mmCIF file of C-alpha atoms in Angstrom:
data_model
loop_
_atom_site.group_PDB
_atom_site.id
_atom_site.type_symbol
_atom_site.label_atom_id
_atom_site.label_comp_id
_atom_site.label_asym_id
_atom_site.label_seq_id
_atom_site.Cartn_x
_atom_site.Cartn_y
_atom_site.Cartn_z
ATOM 1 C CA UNK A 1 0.000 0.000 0.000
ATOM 2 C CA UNK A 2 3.071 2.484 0.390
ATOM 3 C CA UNK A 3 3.691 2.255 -3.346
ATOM 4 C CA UNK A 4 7.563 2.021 -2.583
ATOM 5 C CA UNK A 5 8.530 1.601 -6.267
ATOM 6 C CA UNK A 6 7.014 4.712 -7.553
ATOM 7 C CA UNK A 7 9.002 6.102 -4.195
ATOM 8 C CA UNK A 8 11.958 4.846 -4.775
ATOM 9 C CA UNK A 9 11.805 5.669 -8.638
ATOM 10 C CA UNK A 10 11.028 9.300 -7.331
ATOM 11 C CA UNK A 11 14.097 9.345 -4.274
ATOM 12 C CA UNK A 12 16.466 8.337 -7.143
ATOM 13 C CA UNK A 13 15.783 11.090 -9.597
ATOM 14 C CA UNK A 14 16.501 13.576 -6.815
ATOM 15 C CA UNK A 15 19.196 12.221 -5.800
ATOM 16 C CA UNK A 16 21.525 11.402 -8.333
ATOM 17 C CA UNK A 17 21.381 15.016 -9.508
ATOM 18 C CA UNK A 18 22.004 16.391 -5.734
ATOM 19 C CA UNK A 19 25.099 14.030 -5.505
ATOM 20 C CA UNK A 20 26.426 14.728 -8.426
ATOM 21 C CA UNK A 21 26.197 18.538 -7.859
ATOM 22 C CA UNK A 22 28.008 17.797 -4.387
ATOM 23 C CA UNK A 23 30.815 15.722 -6.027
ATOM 24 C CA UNK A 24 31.555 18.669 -8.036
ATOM 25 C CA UNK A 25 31.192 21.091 -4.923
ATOM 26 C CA UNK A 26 33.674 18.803 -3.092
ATOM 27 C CA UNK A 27 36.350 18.719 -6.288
ATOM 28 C CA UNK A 28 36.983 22.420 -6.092
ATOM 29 C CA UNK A 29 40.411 23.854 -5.267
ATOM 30 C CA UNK A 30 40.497 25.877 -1.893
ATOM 31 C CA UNK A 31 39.923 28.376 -1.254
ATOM 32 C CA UNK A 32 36.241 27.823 -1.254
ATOM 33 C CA UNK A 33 33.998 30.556 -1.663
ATOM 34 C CA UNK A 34 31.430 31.708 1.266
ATOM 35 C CA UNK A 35 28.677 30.613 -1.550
ATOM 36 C CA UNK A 36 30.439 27.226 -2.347
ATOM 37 C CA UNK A 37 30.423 26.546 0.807
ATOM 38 C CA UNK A 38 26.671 27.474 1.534
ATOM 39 C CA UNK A 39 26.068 24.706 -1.465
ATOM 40 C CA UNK A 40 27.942 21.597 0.315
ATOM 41 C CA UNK A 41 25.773 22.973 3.813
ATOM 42 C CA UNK A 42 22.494 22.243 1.367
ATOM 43 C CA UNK A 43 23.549 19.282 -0.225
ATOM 44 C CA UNK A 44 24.480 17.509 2.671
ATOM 45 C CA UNK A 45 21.347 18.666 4.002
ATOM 46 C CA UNK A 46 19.277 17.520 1.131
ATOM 47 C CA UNK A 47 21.410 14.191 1.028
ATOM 48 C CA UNK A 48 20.546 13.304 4.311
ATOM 49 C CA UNK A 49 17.151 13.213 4.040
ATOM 50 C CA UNK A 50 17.253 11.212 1.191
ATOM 51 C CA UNK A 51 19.772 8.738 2.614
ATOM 52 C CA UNK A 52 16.690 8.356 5.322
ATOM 53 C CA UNK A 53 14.101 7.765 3.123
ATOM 54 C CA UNK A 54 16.337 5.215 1.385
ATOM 55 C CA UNK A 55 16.764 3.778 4.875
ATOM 56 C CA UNK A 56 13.467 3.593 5.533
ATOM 57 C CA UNK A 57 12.230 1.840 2.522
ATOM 58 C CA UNK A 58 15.104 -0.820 2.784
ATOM 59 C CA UNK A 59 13.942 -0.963 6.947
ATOM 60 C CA UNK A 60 10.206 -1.694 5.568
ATOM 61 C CA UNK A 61 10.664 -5.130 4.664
ATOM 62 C CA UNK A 62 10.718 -7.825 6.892
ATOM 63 C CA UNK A 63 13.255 -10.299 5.201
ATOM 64 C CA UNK A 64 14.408 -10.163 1.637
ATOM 65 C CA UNK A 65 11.747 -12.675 1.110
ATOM 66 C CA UNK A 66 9.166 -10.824 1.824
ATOM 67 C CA UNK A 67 8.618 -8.190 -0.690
ATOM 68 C CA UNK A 68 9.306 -8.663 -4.699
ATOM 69 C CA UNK A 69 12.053 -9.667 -7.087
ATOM 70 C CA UNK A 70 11.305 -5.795 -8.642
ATOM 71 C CA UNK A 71 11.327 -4.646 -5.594
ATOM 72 C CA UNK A 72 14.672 -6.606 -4.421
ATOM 73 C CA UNK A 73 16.135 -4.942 -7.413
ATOM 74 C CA UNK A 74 14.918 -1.348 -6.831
ATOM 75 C CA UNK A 75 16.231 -1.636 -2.829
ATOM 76 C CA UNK A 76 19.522 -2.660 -5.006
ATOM 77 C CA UNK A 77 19.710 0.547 -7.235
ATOM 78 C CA UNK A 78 18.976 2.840 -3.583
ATOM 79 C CA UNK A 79 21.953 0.966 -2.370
ATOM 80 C CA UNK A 80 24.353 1.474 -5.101
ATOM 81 C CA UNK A 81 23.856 4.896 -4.712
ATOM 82 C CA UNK A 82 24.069 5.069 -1.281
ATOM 83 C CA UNK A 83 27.386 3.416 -1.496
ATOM 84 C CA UNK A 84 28.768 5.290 -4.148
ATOM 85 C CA UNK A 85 28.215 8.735 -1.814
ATOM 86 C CA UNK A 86 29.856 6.822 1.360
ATOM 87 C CA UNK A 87 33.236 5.961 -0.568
ATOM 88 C CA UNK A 88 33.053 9.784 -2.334
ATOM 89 C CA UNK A 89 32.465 10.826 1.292
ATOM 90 C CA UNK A 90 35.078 9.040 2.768
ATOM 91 C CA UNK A 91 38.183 9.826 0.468
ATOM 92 C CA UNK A 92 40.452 11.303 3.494
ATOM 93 C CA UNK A 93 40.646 14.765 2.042
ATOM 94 C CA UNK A 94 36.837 15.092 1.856
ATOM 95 C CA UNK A 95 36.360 13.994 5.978
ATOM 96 C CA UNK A 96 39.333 16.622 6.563
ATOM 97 C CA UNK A 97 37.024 19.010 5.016
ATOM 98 C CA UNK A 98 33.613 18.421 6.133
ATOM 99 C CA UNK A 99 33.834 17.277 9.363
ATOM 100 C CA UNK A 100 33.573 19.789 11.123
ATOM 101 C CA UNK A 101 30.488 20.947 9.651
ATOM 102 C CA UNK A 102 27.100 20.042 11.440
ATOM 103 C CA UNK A 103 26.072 19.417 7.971
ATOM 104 C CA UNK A 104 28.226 16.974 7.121
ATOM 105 C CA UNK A 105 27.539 14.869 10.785
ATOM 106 C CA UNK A 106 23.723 15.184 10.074
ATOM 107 C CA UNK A 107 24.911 13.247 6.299
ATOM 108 C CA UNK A 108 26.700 10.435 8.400
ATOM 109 C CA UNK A 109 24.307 9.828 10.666
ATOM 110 C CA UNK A 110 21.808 9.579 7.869
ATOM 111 C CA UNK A 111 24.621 6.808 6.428
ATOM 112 C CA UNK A 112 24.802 4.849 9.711
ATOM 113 C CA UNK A 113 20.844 4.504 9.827
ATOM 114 C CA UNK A 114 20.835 3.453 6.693
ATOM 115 C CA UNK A 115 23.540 0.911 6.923
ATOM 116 C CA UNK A 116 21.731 -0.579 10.049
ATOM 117 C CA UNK A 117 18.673 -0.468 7.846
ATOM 118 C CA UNK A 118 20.184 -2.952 5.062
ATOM 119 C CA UNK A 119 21.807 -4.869 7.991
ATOM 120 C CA UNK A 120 18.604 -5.980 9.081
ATOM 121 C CA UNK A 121 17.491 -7.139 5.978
ATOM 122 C CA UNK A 122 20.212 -8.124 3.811
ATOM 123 C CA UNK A 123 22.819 -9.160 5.891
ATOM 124 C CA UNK A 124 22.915 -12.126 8.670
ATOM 125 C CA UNK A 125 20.724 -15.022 9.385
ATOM 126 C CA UNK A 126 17.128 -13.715 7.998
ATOM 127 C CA UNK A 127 18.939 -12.416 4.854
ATOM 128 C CA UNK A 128 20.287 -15.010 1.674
ATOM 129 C CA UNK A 129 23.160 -14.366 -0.495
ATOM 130 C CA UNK A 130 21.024 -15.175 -3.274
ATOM 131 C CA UNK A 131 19.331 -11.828 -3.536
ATOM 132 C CA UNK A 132 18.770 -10.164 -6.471
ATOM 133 C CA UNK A 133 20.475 -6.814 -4.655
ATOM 134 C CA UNK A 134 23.728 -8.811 -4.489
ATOM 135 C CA UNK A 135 23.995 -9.257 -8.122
ATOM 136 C CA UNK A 136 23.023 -5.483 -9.041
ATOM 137 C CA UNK A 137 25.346 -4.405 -6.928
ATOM 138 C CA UNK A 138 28.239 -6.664 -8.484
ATOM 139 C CA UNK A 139 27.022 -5.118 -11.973
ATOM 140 C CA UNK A 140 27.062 -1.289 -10.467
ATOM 141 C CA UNK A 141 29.754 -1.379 -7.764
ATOM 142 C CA UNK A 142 31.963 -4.108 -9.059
ATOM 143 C CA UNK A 143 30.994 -5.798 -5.437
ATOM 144 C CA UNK A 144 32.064 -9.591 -6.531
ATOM 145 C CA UNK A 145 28.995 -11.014 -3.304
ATOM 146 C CA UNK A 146 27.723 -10.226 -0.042
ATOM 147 C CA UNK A 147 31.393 -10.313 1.600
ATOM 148 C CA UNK A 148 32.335 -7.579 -0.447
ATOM 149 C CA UNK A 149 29.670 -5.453 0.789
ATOM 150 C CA UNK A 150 30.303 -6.707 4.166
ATOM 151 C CA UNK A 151 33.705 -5.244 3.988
ATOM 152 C CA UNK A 152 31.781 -1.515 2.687
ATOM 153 C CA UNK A 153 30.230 -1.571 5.713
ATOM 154 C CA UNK A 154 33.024 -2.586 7.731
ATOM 155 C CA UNK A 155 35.210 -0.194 6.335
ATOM 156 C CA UNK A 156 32.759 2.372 6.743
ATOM 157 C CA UNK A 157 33.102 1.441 10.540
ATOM 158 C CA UNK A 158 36.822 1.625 10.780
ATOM 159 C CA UNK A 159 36.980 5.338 9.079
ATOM 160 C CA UNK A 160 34.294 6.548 11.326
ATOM 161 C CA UNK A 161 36.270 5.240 14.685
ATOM 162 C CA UNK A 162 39.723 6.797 13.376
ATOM 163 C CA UNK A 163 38.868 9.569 11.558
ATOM 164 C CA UNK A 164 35.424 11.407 13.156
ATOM 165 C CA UNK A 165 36.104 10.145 16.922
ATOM 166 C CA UNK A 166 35.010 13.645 18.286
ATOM 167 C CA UNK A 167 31.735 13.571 17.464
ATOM 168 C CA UNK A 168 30.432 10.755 20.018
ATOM 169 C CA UNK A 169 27.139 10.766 18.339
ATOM 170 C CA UNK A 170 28.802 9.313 15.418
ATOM 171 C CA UNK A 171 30.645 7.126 17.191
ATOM 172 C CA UNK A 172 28.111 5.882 19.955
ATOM 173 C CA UNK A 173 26.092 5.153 16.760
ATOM 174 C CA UNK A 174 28.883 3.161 14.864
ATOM 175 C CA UNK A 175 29.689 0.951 17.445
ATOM 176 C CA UNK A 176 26.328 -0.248 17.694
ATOM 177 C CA UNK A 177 26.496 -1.028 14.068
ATOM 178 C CA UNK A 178 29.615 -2.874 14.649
ATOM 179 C CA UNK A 179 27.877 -4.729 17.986
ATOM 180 C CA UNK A 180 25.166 -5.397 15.848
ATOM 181 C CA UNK A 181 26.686 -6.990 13.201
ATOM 182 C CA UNK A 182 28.813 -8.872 15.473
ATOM 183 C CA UNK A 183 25.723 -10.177 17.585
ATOM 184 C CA UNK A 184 24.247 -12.064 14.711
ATOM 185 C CA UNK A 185 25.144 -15.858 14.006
ATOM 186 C CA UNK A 186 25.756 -15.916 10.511
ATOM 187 C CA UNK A 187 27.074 -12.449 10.888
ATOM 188 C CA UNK A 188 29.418 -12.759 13.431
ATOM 189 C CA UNK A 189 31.122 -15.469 11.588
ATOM 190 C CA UNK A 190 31.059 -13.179 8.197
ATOM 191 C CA UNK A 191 32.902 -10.638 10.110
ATOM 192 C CA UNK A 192 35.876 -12.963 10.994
ATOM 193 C CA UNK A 193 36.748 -13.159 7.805
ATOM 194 C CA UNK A 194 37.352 -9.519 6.596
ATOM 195 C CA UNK A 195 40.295 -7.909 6.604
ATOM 196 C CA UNK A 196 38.939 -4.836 8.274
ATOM 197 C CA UNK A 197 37.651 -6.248 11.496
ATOM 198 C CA UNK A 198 41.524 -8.337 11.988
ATOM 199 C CA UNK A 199 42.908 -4.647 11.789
ATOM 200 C CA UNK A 200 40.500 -3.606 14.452
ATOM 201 C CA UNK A 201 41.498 -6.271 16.658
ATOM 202 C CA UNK A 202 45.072 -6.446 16.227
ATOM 203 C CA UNK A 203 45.447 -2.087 16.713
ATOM 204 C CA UNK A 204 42.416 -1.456 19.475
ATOM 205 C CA UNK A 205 44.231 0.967 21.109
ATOM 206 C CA UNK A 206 43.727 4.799 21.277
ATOM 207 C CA UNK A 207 46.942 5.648 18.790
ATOM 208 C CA UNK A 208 44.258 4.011 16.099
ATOM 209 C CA UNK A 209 41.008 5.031 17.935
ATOM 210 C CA UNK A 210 41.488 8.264 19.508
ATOM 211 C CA UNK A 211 37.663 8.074 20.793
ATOM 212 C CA UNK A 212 39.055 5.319 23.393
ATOM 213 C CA UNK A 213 41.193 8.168 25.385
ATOM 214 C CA UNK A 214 38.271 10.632 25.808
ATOM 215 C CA UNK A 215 37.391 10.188 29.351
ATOM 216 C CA UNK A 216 33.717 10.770 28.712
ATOM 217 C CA UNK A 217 33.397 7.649 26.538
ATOM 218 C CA UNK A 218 33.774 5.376 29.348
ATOM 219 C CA UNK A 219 30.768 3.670 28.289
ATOM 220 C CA UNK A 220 31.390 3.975 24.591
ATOM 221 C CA UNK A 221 34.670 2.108 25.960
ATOM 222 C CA UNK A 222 33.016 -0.361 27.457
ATOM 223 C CA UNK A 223 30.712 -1.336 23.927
ATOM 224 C CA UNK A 224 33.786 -1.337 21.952
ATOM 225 C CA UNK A 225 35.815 -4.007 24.016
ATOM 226 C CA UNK A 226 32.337 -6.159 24.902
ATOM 227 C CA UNK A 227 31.677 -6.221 20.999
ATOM 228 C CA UNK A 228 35.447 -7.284 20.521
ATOM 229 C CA UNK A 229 35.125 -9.992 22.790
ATOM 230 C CA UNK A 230 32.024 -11.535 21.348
ATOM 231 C CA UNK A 231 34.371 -11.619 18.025
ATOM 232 C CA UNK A 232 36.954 -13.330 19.612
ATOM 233 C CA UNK A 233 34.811 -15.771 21.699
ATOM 234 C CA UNK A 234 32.921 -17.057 18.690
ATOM 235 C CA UNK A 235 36.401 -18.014 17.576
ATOM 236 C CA UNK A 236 38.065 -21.540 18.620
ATOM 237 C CA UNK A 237 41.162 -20.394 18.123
ATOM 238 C CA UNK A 238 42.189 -19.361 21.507
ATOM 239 C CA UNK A 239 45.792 -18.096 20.252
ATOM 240 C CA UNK A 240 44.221 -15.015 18.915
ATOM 241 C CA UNK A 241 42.707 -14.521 22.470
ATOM 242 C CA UNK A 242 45.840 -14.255 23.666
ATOM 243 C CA UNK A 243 47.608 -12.082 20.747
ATOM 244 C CA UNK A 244 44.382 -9.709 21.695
ATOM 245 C CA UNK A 245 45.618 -9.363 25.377
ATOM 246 C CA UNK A 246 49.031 -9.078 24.893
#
C-alpha cells in the first residue's frame, strides 16, 4: 500500500542530480567561496534526508523474502547509490574538510541509519546471499557477493572510529552497528573473515582510535571491548585470544 517503487523511482531522480552537484562542490580547489560553501551545507542537508528515506524503505521489509524480485532490485539501485556517496564521502581529504560541519555529521548519521537499515534485511541469518540486490550491486559497484559489501560496511566502521572520533554521536552510533553486526550468528562469523575487522582487533588501542582516550566515553569504551570480545569468543582459536591481550 506504500507504493515504494514509484518512491523509490522518485528518491532516485533527486538524488543522483544532488550528488552529483556535491561531487563537483567537493572537487573544487580551496579556497572555497562563502557561496560554495553554503552549497555543500544544502547538499548535505538535502542528502541526508534522502539517505533516510532510502533507509526507511530498505527498513520496511521484513526479510528479503518478503517483498518482490522488482522490488529486491529497486532496494539494489537505492543501495548502489548510497554506497557510491559513502566511498566519495570518505576519500580522506573530503572527511578533513567536512567534518567539522554540522552538515556533514547530520549526512553520516543519515549513512549509519541506513547501513543498520540494510543490515537488518540483507545481511545475517534472515537475509540469503542469493538476492537479487547482491547481483546489481556486483554489476554497479563491481561488489564480486555479499562479503564484499560486508567489507563496505566494515570499512565504513573503521573510518568513522579513526577519523570522526570527536563527534560521540557518530561514534556511539557506529559501534552499535559494529555490535550489531557482530551479535548475529551468521554475521558474526562473516565478520571474521574480513580484513577490516583483523585490523581492528590487532590495533584497538587509542593511537588508532582516539575516541578510546576521551574520558567521557567510558561507556562507549566499554561497547567497543564487549563487541570485541564476542568476536573473539565465537572463535576456537584461543591463540588469537591471547595475541588480543598481549
Amino acid at each position: 500500500r506504500f507504493q515504494l517503487q514509484e518512491a523509490s523511482a522518485f528518491v532516485l531522480s533527486l538524488f543522483e542530480p544532488c550528488a552529483q552537484r556535491y561531487q563537483q562542490l567537493l572537487s573544487m580547489a580551496p579556497p572555497v567561496s562563502a557561496d560554495a560553501e553554503a552549497q555543500l551545507c544544502e547538499c548535505e542537508g538535502e542528502l541526508a534526508w534522502l539517505v533516510y528515506i532510502i533507509g526507511t524503505v530498505l527498513g520496511s521489509h521484513l526479510t528479503p523474502s518478503s517483498n518482490s524480485d522488482a522490488q529486491q532490485l529497486v532496494d539494489a539501485e537505492l543501495t548502489a547509490i548510497v554506497l557510491r556517496l559513502l566511498s566519495l564521502l570518505d576519500q580522506p581529504a573530503n572527511v578533513q574538510k567536512r567534518r567539522a560541519h554540522r552538515s556533514n555529521q547530520h549526512l553520516e548519521l543519515a549513512l549509519i541509519f541506513f547501513m543498520q537499515q540494510f543490515r537488518k534485511v540483507y545481511v545475517g541469518d534472515q537475509a540469503t546471499t542469493s538476492s537479487k540486490v547482491y547481483a546489481v550491486l556486483q554489476e554497479r559497484l563491481a561488489l564480486a557477493d555479499h562479503m564484499a559489501v560486508l567489507s563496505v560496511l566494515v570499512r565504513k566502521i573503521v573510518t568513522n572510529l579513526k577519523l570522526r572520533s570527536e563527534w560521540r554521536d557518530i561514534t556511539e552510533k557506529t559501534l552499535a552497528l559494529l555490535a550489531d553486526l557482530a551479535g548475529g550468528y551468521s554475521s558474526g562469523k562473516m565478520l571474521l573473515k574480513l580484513e577490516g575487522i583483523h585490523f581492528i582487533l590487532a590495533n584497538h588501542t587509542s593511537s588508532e582510535f582516539p575516541f578510546l582516550e576521551v574520558s567521557a566515553n567510558s561507556r562507549l569504551r566499554t561497547t567497543f571491548y564487549a563487541t570485541l570480545c564476542k568476536l573473539l569468543f565465537s572463535d576456537d582459536h584461543a591463540l588469537k585470544f591471547k595475541q588480543f591481550i598481549a
